[in-house]
CSV table of C-alpha atoms in Angstrom, one decimal:
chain,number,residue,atom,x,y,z
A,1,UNK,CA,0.0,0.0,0.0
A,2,UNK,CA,1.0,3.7,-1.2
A,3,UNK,CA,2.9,5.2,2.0
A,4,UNK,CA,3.9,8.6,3.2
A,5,UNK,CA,5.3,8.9,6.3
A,6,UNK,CA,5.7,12.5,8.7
A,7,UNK,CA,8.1,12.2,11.2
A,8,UNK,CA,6.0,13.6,13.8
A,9,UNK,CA,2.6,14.1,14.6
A,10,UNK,CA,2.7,16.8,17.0
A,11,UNK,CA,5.6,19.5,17.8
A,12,UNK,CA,5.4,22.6,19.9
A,13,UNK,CA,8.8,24.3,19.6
A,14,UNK,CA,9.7,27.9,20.8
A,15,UNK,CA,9.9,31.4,18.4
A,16,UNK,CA,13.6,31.3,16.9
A,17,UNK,CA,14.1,27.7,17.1
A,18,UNK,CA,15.1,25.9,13.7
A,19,UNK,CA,12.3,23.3,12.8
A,20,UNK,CA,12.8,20.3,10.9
A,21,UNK,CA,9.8,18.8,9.4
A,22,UNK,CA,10.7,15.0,7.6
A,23,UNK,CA,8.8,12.9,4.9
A,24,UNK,CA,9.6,9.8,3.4
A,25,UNK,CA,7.7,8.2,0.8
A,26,UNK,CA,7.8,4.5,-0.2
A,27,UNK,CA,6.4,4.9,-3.7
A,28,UNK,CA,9.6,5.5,-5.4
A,29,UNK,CA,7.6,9.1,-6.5
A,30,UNK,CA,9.6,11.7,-8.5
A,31,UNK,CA,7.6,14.4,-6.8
A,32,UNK,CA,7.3,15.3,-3.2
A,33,UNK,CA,5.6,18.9,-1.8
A,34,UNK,CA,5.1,20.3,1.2
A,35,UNK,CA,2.0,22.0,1.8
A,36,UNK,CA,0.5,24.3,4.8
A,37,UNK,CA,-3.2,24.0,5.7
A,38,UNK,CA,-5.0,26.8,7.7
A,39,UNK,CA,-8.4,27.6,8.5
A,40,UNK,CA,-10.0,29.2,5.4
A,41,UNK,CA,-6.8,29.3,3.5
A,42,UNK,CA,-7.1,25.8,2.1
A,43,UNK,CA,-3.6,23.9,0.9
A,44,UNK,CA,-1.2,26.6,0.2
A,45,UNK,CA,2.4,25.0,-1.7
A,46,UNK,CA,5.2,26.1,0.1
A,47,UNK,CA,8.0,24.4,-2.0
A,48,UNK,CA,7.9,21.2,-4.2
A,49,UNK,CA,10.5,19.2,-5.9
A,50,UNK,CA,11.0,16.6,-9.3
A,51,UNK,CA,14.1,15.4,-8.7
A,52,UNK,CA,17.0,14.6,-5.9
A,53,UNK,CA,18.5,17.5,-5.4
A,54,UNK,CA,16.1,19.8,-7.2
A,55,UNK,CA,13.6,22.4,-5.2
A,56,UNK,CA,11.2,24.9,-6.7
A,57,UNK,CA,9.7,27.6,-4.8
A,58,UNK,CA,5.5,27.4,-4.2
A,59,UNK,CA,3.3,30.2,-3.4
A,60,UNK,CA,4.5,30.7,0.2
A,61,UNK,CA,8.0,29.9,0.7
A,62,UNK,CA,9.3,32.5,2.7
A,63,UNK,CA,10.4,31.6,5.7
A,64,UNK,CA,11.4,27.8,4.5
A,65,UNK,CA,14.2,25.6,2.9
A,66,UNK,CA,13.5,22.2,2.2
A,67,UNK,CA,16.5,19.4,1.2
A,68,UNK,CA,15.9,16.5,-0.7
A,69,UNK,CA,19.2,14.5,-0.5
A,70,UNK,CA,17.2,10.9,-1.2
A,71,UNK,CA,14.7,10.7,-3.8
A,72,UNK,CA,12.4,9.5,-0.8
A,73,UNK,CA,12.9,11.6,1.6
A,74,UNK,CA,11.7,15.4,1.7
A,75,UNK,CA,12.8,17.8,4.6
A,76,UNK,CA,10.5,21.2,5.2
A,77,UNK,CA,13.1,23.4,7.3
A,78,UNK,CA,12.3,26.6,9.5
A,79,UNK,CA,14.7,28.4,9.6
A,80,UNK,CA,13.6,30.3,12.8
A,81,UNK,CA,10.1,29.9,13.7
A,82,UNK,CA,7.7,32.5,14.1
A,83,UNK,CA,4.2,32.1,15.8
A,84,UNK,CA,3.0,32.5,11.9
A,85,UNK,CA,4.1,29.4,11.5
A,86,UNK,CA,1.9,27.6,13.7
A,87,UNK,CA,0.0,25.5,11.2
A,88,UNK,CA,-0.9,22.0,10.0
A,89,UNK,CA,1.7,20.5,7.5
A,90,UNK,CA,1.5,18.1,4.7
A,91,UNK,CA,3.5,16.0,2.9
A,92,UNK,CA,2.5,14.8,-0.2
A,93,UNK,CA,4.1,13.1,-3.4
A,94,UNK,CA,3.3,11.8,-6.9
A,95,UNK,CA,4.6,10.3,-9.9
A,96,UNK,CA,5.9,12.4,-12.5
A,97,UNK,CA,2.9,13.6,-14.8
A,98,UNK,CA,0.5,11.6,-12.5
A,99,UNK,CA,-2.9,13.1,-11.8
A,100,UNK,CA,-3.1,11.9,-8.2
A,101,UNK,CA,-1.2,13.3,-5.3
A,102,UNK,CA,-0.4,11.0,-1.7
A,103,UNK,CA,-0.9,12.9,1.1
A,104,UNK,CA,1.0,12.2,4.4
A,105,UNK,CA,-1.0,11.9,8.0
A,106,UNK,CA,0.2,15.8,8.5
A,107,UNK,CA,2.6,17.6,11.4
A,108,UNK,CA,0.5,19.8,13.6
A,109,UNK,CA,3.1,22.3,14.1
A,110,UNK,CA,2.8,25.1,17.0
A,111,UNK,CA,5.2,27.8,17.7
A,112,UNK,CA,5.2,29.6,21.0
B,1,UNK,CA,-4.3,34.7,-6.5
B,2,UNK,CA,-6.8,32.0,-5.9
B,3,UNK,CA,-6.9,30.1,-9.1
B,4,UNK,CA,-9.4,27.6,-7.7
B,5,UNK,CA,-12.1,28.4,-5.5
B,6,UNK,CA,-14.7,27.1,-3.2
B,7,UNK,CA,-17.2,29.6,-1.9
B,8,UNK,CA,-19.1,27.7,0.3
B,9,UNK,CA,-17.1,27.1,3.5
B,10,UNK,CA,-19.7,24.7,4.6
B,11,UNK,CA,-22.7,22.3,3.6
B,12,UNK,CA,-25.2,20.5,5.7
B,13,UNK,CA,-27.5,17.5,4.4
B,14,UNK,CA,-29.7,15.3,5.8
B,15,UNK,CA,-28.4,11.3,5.7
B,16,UNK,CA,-30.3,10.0,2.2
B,17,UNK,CA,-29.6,13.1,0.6
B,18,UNK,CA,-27.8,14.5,-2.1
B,19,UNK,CA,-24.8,16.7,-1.0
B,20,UNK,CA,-23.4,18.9,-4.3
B,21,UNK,CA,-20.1,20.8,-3.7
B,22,UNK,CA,-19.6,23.2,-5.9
B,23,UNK,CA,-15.7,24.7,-6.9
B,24,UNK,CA,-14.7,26.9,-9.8
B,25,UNK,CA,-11.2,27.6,-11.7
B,26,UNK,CA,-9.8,30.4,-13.6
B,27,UNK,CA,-7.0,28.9,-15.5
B,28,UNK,CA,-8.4,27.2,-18.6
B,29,UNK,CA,-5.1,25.4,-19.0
B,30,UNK,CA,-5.9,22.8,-16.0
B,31,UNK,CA,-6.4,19.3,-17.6
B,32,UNK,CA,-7.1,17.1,-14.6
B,33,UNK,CA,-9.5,17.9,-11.5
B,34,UNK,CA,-9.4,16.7,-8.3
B,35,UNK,CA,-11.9,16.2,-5.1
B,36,UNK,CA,-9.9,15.1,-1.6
B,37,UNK,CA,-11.4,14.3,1.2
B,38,UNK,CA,-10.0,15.5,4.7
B,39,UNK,CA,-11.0,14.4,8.2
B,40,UNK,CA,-9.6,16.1,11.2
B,41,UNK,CA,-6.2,15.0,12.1
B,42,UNK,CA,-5.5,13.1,8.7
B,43,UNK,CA,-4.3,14.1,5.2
B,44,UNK,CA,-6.2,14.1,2.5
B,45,UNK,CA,-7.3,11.4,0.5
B,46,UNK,CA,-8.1,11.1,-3.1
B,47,UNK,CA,-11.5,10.4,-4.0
B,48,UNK,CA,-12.4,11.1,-7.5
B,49,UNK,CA,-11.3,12.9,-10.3
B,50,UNK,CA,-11.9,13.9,-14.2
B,51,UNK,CA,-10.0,14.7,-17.0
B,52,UNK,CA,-10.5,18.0,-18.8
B,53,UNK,CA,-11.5,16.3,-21.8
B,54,UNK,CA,-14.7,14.5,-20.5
B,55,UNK,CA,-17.8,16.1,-18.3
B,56,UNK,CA,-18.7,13.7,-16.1
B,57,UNK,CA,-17.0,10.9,-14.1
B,58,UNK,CA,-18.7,8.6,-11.4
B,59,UNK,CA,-17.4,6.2,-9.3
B,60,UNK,CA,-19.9,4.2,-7.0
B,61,UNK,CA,-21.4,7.4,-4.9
B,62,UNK,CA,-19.6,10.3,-6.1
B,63,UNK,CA,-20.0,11.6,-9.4
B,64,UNK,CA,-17.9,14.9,-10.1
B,65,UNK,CA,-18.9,17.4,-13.1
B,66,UNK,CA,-17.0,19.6,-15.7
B,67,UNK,CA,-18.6,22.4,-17.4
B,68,UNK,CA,-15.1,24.0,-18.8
B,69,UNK,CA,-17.2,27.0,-20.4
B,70,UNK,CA,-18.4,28.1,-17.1
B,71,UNK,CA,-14.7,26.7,-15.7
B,72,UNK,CA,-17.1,25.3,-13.1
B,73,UNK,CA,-17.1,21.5,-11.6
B,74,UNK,CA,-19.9,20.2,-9.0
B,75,UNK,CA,-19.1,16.7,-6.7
B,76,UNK,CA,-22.0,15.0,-5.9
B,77,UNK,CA,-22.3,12.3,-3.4
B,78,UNK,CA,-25.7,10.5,-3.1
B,79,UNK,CA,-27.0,8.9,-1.1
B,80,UNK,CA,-25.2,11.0,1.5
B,81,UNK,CA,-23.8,9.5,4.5
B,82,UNK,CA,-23.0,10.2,8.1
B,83,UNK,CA,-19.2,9.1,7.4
B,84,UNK,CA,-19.2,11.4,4.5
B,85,UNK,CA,-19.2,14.3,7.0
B,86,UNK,CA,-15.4,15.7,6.1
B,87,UNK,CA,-13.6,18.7,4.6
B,88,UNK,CA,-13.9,18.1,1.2
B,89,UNK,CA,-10.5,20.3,-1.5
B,90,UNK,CA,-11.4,21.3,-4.7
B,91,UNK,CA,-7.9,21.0,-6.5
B,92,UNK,CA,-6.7,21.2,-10.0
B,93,UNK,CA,-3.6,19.8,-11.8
B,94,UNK,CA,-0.9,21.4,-14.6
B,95,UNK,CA,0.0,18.6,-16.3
B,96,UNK,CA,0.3,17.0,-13.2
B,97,UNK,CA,3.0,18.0,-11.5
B,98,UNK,CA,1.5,21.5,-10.2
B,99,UNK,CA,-1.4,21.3,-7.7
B,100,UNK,CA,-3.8,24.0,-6.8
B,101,UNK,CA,-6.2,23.5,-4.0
B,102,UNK,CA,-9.4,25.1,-2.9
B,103,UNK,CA,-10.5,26.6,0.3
B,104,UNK,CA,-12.3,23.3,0.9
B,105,UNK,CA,-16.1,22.9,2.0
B,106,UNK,CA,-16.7,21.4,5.5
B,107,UNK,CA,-19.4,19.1,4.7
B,108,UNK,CA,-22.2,18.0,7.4
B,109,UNK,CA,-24.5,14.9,7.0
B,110,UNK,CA,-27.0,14.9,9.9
B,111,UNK,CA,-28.1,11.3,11.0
């Protein structure tokens, strides 16, 4: 079964702090995004990549860097939280020029 | 700018029902629509989705709709059901490997 795995759950971390965020995928997927999901906002992209080693920039990526080292594994980092931060974040990959993305379980994320 | 759009933050049916979720585009360039389902704490799931070429597709359910003149597409889920009650993302696909996603519709069936 198609699998996309979020380090964590949960994670409360203080304003400042570097965050990292992980996803791995099992589906041997080209693609891999990370999204943010907010109240009213919907999914908003923050960065995406095609390939190891490749990043593009989404709608919102200030604030973020991501790494993707492995083809499988897709890192959201923050470089020093702020409270806007707080938010739910998703993981998500496809194959390339597939229709249908995988979504990971999420990271509730909240910055004090 | 919002490229896809869901104006109805929420929906409530009666169980039996019909529930129609309605979501509309502005890039006529999109060539594959999506519907997700969300519940609280999860990600989203895929549940059904059409090709720009076609203008209707149905699987058990759900049946989504395209009118691309109106750049307008409608899910509708009958009969509706209590476990349908979820946040349901609009999103639509650039040759599939660009994603835009709706507000979504937080959808109600009462029992």
């Amino acid at each position: 079964d198609v699998k996309v795995t979020q380090s964590s759950r949960y994670l409360v971390k203080r304003t400042g702090e570097k965050v990292f965020l992980e996803c791995v995928q099992d589906m041997d997927h080209e693609n891999m995004f990370w999204y943010r999901q907010d109240p009213g906002l919907g999914l908003r992209l923050i960065y995406f990549s095609y390939d190891v080693k490749m990043k593009e920039k989404g709608d919102i990526p200030e604030g973020y860097s991501v790494s993707r080292e492995k083809k499988e594994r897709f890192s959201l980092i923050l470089e020093s939280a702020s409270t806007n931060q707080t938010s739910m974040y998703l993981c998500a990959s496809s194959l390339w020029g597939s229709e249908k993305l995988f979504f990971g379980s999420g990271t509730q994320l909240s910055v004090l | 700018d919002q490229q896809v759009k869901q104006n109805s933050p929420s929906l409530s049916v009666q169980e039996g029902r019909i529930s129609i979720l309605n979501c509309d585009y502005t890039n006529s360039m999109f060539d594959y629509f999506l519907w997700y389902k969300k519940y609280p704490a999860e990600g989203p799931t895929f549940l059904i989705s059409i090709s720009s070429i076609k203008d209707k597709n149905e699987d058990g359910r759900f049946t989504v709709f395209l009118n691309k003149s109106a750049k307008h597409l409608s899910l509708h889920i009958v009969p509706s059901q209590p476990g349908d009650s979820a946040v349901y993302f609009c999103a639509a696909s650039l040759t599939g490997n660009q994603f835009y996603f709706g507000t979504g519709t937080s959808l109600t069936v009462i029992p």
